[in-house]
């Protein structure tokens, strides 16, 4: 937790609500409920803590040796942790105020809160889509495990890999590649390419290569079993779009007017902060994890530098956008570091093994072994990281629901009637 | 150590096999018995020691040189010590011959343009070849002396597996393409198949899932027993050859189409949470009405049937069956569950209570039955999601029920009910609570928040006591209603009318409580208190409305006989005026309850009539007054006027 002493708040002129409020103090009659300065400290502290958390997240961008490198599964889990912390603090501020007899249901706060609650609902659908995305990665992992097992199955590990192992691994990697194709690359699920009834025997090497080329060049058809699997990966309707959902979450999220900030005793800023964090986290998750109709076009209206979290938030957006523009990531189904590793290893393996020469020559076999090691390592980190991440996404879902319900309760509870 | 014990067990089995198994078939039979007997004697454990197992197999075969000497399936348990492969060296050449022969045989099969399983004899031959090949690969692998031949056999095996996978999927996806029931020794299905009628034209029959079902004790047999047996045979070979994961994936991919279609037939439309939030309640109610039977159908019939099918296809092949099962059903299961999440997260308008209770009960009631279906570690997460949605629906019910309180509090006291009658909020709340009482077991369960105990100990909760959470909460709601009504009574400018209003609503509440299980929940104390309140309001009314009448009729005790006649006449005039006034105003007032109306009239009569009669008799006995005495109302007239009060007739 950052320091919450009043001196630091007071010195950050132009940043704190104390000062913002002071500016308007003489013009706007202040609500007796909101004149408690400890509320203001709390709101300031909340914002600075959000800034710290975001800062931590963007710091690992530069620090390549960290345990949880940028956009890795571990980093994504930290992102979710940070979000949950922010949400909890936000909730504590609002409900604390409600308990202290403050009135959340008074304009303009009621309108701001209802806006926030609408965004929150939209995040719930996103959480469900993200869960599907994580399941897609889990399906990918199954193919990875098959490939890895095939390539390291020989009882004599020194012996070069034989054609059977390579063939088996390539089949798994081909299924994997199709699974990871971006949605737009998959046109309606075609009949599975069976070995009988079609003259495709003895061509599995080039067959596999064909799939691979399609994925890297963003081609247009997927006729293998993967597209069949793929069509079943999403539980949301076919027209649903993560990209549009993000736009809806970020839409209309504007900097609160000074008048509103003052009239709400700074709460308007807290609501804005939470809205921005909600959007940023949703955006980063969509960037990282496969989703139906992914897209990062949605953006936040410029955040004034007076908000302590403005700078790290902008950095976060920029870094992720940079990553998404990298040549080898453009067509990824997600920016997750592990997805990149999967793509790299499987591409390498498919390229190296695109040969008719068996057993593999020593240099190629060494390359295969190396890639296999990396494959095994990715399998391990997916095994350790996917389940906790999925649980966190569920936690995010449930906590958003809970917070939303609590705020709604406060808004609907007729404080005025009794007090 | 457990592992140590296992090793000993395996060694013992090995020993028994060697001692008893004098011929190949006997060995195979014994092994089969063992592998069926104990999961430890088959599968994954054995893969780790495949080399050792195969070496032992060579030794066990006694170097007989027979090409089919190795029982390929299930794999041999490992021996405690690895025998030197001395006996294997002369076998290498024969192995080469074996591989060549198998290559010829198998190549014919894998290049076939039609399903191999369309012809059961061919299928058997192919399986036999695959078995031989698996055994040969194991032998070669164990010997480790002929790498090129092993690679060749391995390559051949991988082609077999690819073909088997395709056949496997085809058999599951289109069982009717295949000739019926392949004969073979695997008749494990008969006892379970009584409800399956093979003459039914199984293939043409649509899956019986869309028919209305009231009895959920039904199992769908998506595959005819013959196909199940075929598919099991393939699965076993794939697992034996180390292709278990591929097999599980192929299975899941092949089943998903069926599962998706089955769920689609239930008429469930997938809704985003966004949609659920913005949907008009009538439409959402319609969705819920479809969801409940669909949910039961899927979790009580479809998924258990999938489990059964999967268990039979992967019988003895754990954990691949578990992997395959989860992969097959996960998406549809989660999709159904997420509608529950969406409804829970949506509006908490009180009218939603009953539909959400229906949803909750549907989920809660099937939870215990899910345990055997989702018992393995892979599907534990699904089981947890069903529990979670049950909890979420439970807290949603709690929230909706609480929302009733807000609804009462928010109900504004702007317009008064004419004549002090029963307020709509009183009717709404009482009828709502009465209806809610019909689900009081469930309500009590969610109020207690003891959702962890759902399906088990929760039944022990007794909602029929005034100290239960539900009863306390209902008493609280009654309190809130009472306060709200008191506030509303203040808008009547006539205080007696306010009393009438409270009396009316109080009486209505008592009536509704007595008429339902609410009485049990609120208890006798509450009822006594409520009745005394109504009495108090009645007295307050009488005092407020009739006080001046009574005071004007007051002629004092016997000592006031000296009251001048003029004053008495004045009193009579005033009484007449008051009576007119009261009757004019109060004829519009209402007492809805007949008994209460009678009681109040009688009470007024009882106090007014004797006093009036005494005034008149005084006047009559007064010589001065008696002269120009004009009695406008006889005591009977007065009583009649009183009897016409509270009928709510407007002027």
Coordinates of N, CA and C in Angstrom, one line a residue, chain A residues 288-393:
Chain A
X288 N -4.2 -10.6 -24.9 CA -3.3 -11.7 -24.5 C -4.0 -13.1 -24.9
X289 N -5.3 -13.2 -24.7 CA -5.9 -14.5 -24.7 C -6.8 -14.6 -26.0
X290 N -6.9 -15.8 -26.6 CA -7.7 -15.9 -27.8 C -9.2 -15.6 -27.4
X291 N -9.8 -14.9 -28.4 CA -11.2 -14.5 -28.2 C -11.9 -14.5 -29.5
X292 N -13.2 -14.6 -29.5 CA -13.9 -14.5 -30.8 C -13.8 -13.1 -31.3
X293 N -13.4 -12.9 -32.5 CA -13.2 -11.6 -33.1 C -12.4 -10.6 -32.2
X294 N -11.2 -11.1 -32.0 CA -10.3 -10.2 -31.2 C -10.0 -8.9 -32.0
X295 N -9.8 -7.9 -31.3 CA -9.4 -6.6 -31.9 C -9.1 -5.6 -30.9
X296 N -8.1 -4.8 -31.1 CA -7.6 -3.9 -30.1 C -7.9 -2.4 -30.5
X297 N -8.9 -2.2 -31.4 CA -9.1 -0.9 -31.9 C -9.7 0.0 -30.8
X298 N -10.4 -0.5 -29.9 CA -11.0 0.3 -28.8 C -9.9 1.0 -28.0
X299 N -10.1 2.2 -27.7 CA -9.2 3.0 -26.9 C -9.8 3.9 -26.0
X300 N -9.1 4.4 -25.0 CA -9.6 5.3 -24.0 C -9.3 6.7 -24.5
X301 N -10.3 7.6 -24.2 CA -10.1 9.0 -24.5 C -8.9 9.4 -23.6
X302 N -8.1 10.3 -24.0 CA -6.9 10.7 -23.3 C -7.1 11.0 -21.9
X303 N -6.3 10.4 -21.0 CA -6.4 10.6 -19.6 C -5.5 11.8 -19.2
X304 N -6.1 12.8 -18.5 CA -5.2 13.9 -18.1 C -4.1 13.4 -17.2
X305 N -2.9 14.0 -17.4 CA -1.8 13.6 -16.6 C -2.0 13.8 -15.1
X306 N -3.0 14.6 -14.8 CA -3.2 14.8 -13.3 C -3.6 13.6 -12.6
X307 N -4.1 12.6 -13.3 CA -4.4 11.3 -12.7 C -3.1 10.5 -12.5
X308 N -2.8 10.1 -11.3 CA -1.5 9.4 -11.1 C -1.3 8.2 -12.0
X309 N -2.4 7.5 -12.3 CA -2.3 6.3 -13.1 C -2.2 6.5 -14.6
X310 N -2.3 7.8 -15.0 CA -2.4 8.1 -16.4 C -1.2 7.5 -17.2
X311 N 0.0 7.8 -16.6 CA 1.2 7.4 -17.3 C 1.4 5.9 -17.4
X312 N 1.3 5.2 -16.3 CA 1.5 3.7 -16.5 C 0.4 3.1 -17.4
X313 N -0.8 3.7 -17.3 CA -1.9 3.1 -18.1 C -1.5 3.3 -19.6
X314 N -1.1 4.5 -20.0 CA -0.7 4.7 -21.3 C 0.5 3.8 -21.8
X315 N 1.4 3.7 -20.9 CA 2.5 2.8 -21.2 C 2.0 1.4 -21.5
X316 N 1.1 0.9 -20.6 CA 0.6 -0.5 -20.8 C -0.1 -0.6 -22.2
X317 N -0.9 0.3 -22.5 CA -1.5 0.3 -23.9 C -0.5 0.3 -25.0
X318 N 0.5 1.2 -24.8 CA 1.5 1.3 -25.9 C 2.3 0.0 -26.1
X319 N 2.7 -0.5 -24.9 CA 3.6 -1.7 -25.0 C 2.8 -2.9 -25.6
X320 N 1.6 -3.0 -25.2 CA 0.8 -4.1 -25.8 C 0.5 -3.9 -27.3
X321 N 0.3 -2.7 -27.7 CA 0.1 -2.4 -29.1 C 1.3 -2.6 -29.9
X322 N 2.5 -2.2 -29.3 CA 3.8 -2.5 -29.9 C 3.9 -4.0 -30.2
X323 N 3.6 -4.7 -29.2 CA 3.7 -6.2 -29.3 C 2.8 -6.7 -30.4
X324 N 1.6 -6.2 -30.4 CA 0.7 -6.7 -31.4 C 1.1 -6.4 -32.8
X325 N 1.9 -5.3 -33.0 CA 2.3 -4.9 -34.3 C 3.5 -5.6 -34.8
X326 N 4.2 -6.4 -33.9 CA 5.4 -7.1 -34.3 C 5.0 -8.1 -35.4
X327 N 6.0 -8.2 -36.3 CA 5.7 -9.0 -37.6 C 5.2 -10.4 -37.2
X328 N 5.9 -11.0 -36.3 CA 5.6 -12.4 -36.0 C 4.4 -12.6 -35.1
X329 N 3.8 -11.5 -34.6 CA 2.7 -11.6 -33.7 C 1.4 -11.2 -34.3
X330 N 1.5 -10.6 -35.5 CA 0.3 -10.0 -36.1 C -0.8 -11.0 -36.3
X331 N -0.5 -12.2 -36.6 CA -1.5 -13.1 -36.9 C -1.8 -14.1 -35.8
X332 N -1.2 -13.8 -34.6 CA -1.4 -14.7 -33.5 C -2.8 -14.7 -33.0
X333 N -3.3 -15.8 -32.4 CA -4.6 -15.7 -31.8 C -4.6 -15.1 -30.4
X334 N -3.4 -14.8 -30.0 CA -3.3 -14.1 -28.7 C -1.9 -13.7 -28.5
X335 N -1.7 -12.6 -27.7 CA -0.3 -12.1 -27.5 C 0.4 -12.8 -26.3
X336 N -0.2 -13.7 -25.7 CA 0.4 -14.4 -24.6 C 1.7 -15.0 -25.0
X337 N 2.7 -14.8 -24.1 CA 4.0 -15.2 -24.4 C 4.1 -16.7 -24.8
X338 N 3.3 -17.5 -24.0 CA 3.3 -18.9 -24.2 C 2.8 -19.3 -25.6
X339 N 1.8 -18.5 -26.1 CA 1.3 -18.8 -27.4 C 2.4 -18.5 -28.4
X340 N 3.1 -17.5 -28.2 CA 4.2 -17.2 -29.1 C 5.2 -18.3 -29.1
X341 N 5.5 -18.9 -27.9 CA 6.4 -20.0 -27.8 C 5.9 -21.2 -28.6
X342 N 4.6 -21.4 -28.4 CA 4.0 -22.6 -29.1 C 4.2 -22.4 -30.6
X343 N 3.8 -21.2 -31.1 CA 3.9 -20.9 -32.5 C 5.3 -21.1 -33.0
X344 N 6.3 -20.6 -32.3 CA 7.7 -20.6 -32.7 C 8.1 -22.1 -32.8
X345 N 7.9 -22.8 -31.7 CA 8.4 -24.2 -31.6 C 7.8 -25.0 -32.7
X346 N 6.4 -24.9 -32.8 CA 5.8 -25.8 -33.8 C 6.2 -25.4 -35.2
X347 N 6.3 -24.1 -35.5 CA 6.8 -23.8 -36.8 C 8.2 -24.3 -37.1
X348 N 9.0 -24.1 -36.1 CA 10.4 -24.6 -36.3 C 10.4 -26.2 -36.5
X349 N 9.6 -26.8 -35.7 CA 9.6 -28.3 -35.8 C 9.0 -28.7 -37.1
X350 N 8.0 -28.1 -37.6 CA 7.4 -28.4 -38.9 C 8.4 -28.2 -40.0
X351 N 9.1 -27.1 -39.9 CA 10.1 -26.7 -40.9 C 11.2 -27.7 -40.9
X352 N 11.8 -28.0 -39.8 CA 12.9 -28.9 -39.7 C 12.6 -30.3 -40.2
X353 N 11.4 -30.7 -39.9 CA 11.1 -32.1 -40.2 C 10.4 -32.3 -41.5
X354 N 10.4 -31.2 -42.3 CA 9.8 -31.3 -43.6 C 10.8 -31.9 -44.6
X355 N 11.0 -33.2 -44.4 CA 12.1 -33.9 -45.1 C 11.7 -35.3 -45.4
X356 N 12.3 -35.9 -46.4 CA 12.0 -37.3 -46.7 C 13.1 -38.2 -46.2
X357 N 14.1 -37.5 -45.5 CA 15.3 -38.2 -45.1 C 15.1 -38.7 -43.6
X358 N 15.1 -40.1 -43.5 CA 15.0 -40.6 -42.2 C 16.0 -41.7 -42.0
X359 N 16.5 -41.9 -40.8 CA 16.4 -41.0 -39.7 C 16.9 -39.6 -40.0
X360 N 16.6 -38.7 -39.1 CA 17.0 -37.3 -39.4 C 18.5 -37.2 -39.3
X361 N 19.1 -36.3 -40.1 CA 20.5 -36.1 -39.9 C 20.8 -35.5 -38.5
X362 N 22.0 -35.6 -38.1 CA 22.3 -35.3 -36.7 C 22.0 -33.8 -36.4
X363 N 22.4 -32.9 -37.3 CA 22.2 -31.5 -37.0 C 20.7 -31.2 -36.8
X364 N 19.9 -31.7 -37.7 CA 18.4 -31.5 -37.7 C 17.9 -32.2 -36.4
X365 N 18.4 -33.3 -36.1 CA 17.8 -34.0 -34.9 C 18.1 -33.2 -33.7
X366 N 19.3 -32.6 -33.6 CA 19.6 -31.8 -32.5 C 18.7 -30.6 -32.4
X367 N 18.4 -30.0 -33.6 CA 17.4 -28.9 -33.6 C 16.1 -29.4 -33.1
X368 N 15.7 -30.5 -33.5 CA 14.4 -31.1 -33.1 C 14.4 -31.3 -31.6
X369 N 15.5 -31.8 -31.1 CA 15.6 -32.1 -29.7 C 15.4 -30.8 -28.9
X370 N 16.1 -29.8 -29.4 CA 16.1 -28.5 -28.7 C 14.7 -27.9 -28.7
X371 N 14.0 -28.0 -29.8 CA 12.6 -27.5 -29.9 C 11.7 -28.3 -29.0
X372 N 12.0 -29.6 -29.0 CA 11.2 -30.5 -28.1 C 11.3 -30.1 -26.7
X373 N 12.5 -29.8 -26.3 CA 12.7 -29.3 -24.9 C 11.9 -28.1 -24.6
X374 N 11.9 -27.2 -25.6 CA 11.1 -25.9 -25.3 C 9.6 -26.3 -25.3
X375 N 9.2 -27.2 -26.2 CA 7.9 -27.6 -26.2 C 7.4 -28.2 -24.8
X376 N 8.3 -29.0 -24.3 CA 8.0 -29.6 -23.0 C 7.9 -28.5 -21.9
X377 N 8.8 -27.5 -22.0 CA 8.7 -26.5 -21.1 C 7.4 -25.6 -21.2
X378 N 7.0 -25.4 -22.4 CA 5.8 -24.7 -22.6 C 4.6 -25.5 -22.0
X379 N 4.6 -26.8 -22.3 CA 3.6 -27.7 -21.8 C 3.5 -27.5 -20.3
X380 N 4.7 -27.5 -19.6 CA 4.7 -27.4 -18.2 C 4.1 -26.1 -17.7
X381 N 4.6 -25.0 -18.4 CA 4.1 -23.7 -17.8 C 2.6 -23.6 -18.1
X382 N 2.1 -24.2 -19.2 CA 0.7 -24.1 -19.5 C -0.1 -25.0 -18.4
X383 N 0.5 -26.1 -18.1 CA -0.1 -27.0 -17.1 C -0.2 -26.3 -15.8
X384 N 0.8 -25.6 -15.4 CA 0.8 -24.9 -14.1 C 0.0 -23.6 -14.1
X385 N -0.1 -23.0 -15.3 CA -0.6 -21.6 -15.3 C -2.1 -21.5 -15.8
X386 N -2.5 -22.4 -16.6 CA -3.9 -22.2 -17.2 C -5.0 -22.3 -16.2
X387 N -4.9 -23.4 -15.4 CA -6.0 -23.6 -14.4 C -6.1 -22.4 -13.4
X388 N -5.0 -22.0 -12.8 CA -5.2 -20.8 -11.9 C -5.7 -19.6 -12.6
X389 N -5.2 -19.4 -13.9 CA -5.7 -18.2 -14.6 C -7.2 -18.3 -14.9
X390 N -7.6 -19.5 -15.3 CA -9.0 -19.6 -15.5 C -9.8 -19.4 -14.2
X391 N -9.3 -19.9 -13.1 CA -10.0 -19.6 -11.9 C -10.1 -18.1 -11.6
X392 N -9.0 -17.4 -11.9 CA -9.0 -16.0 -11.6 C -10.0 -15.3 -12.5
X393 N -10.1 -15.7 -13.8 CA -11.1 -15.1 -14.7 C -12.5 -15.3 -14.1

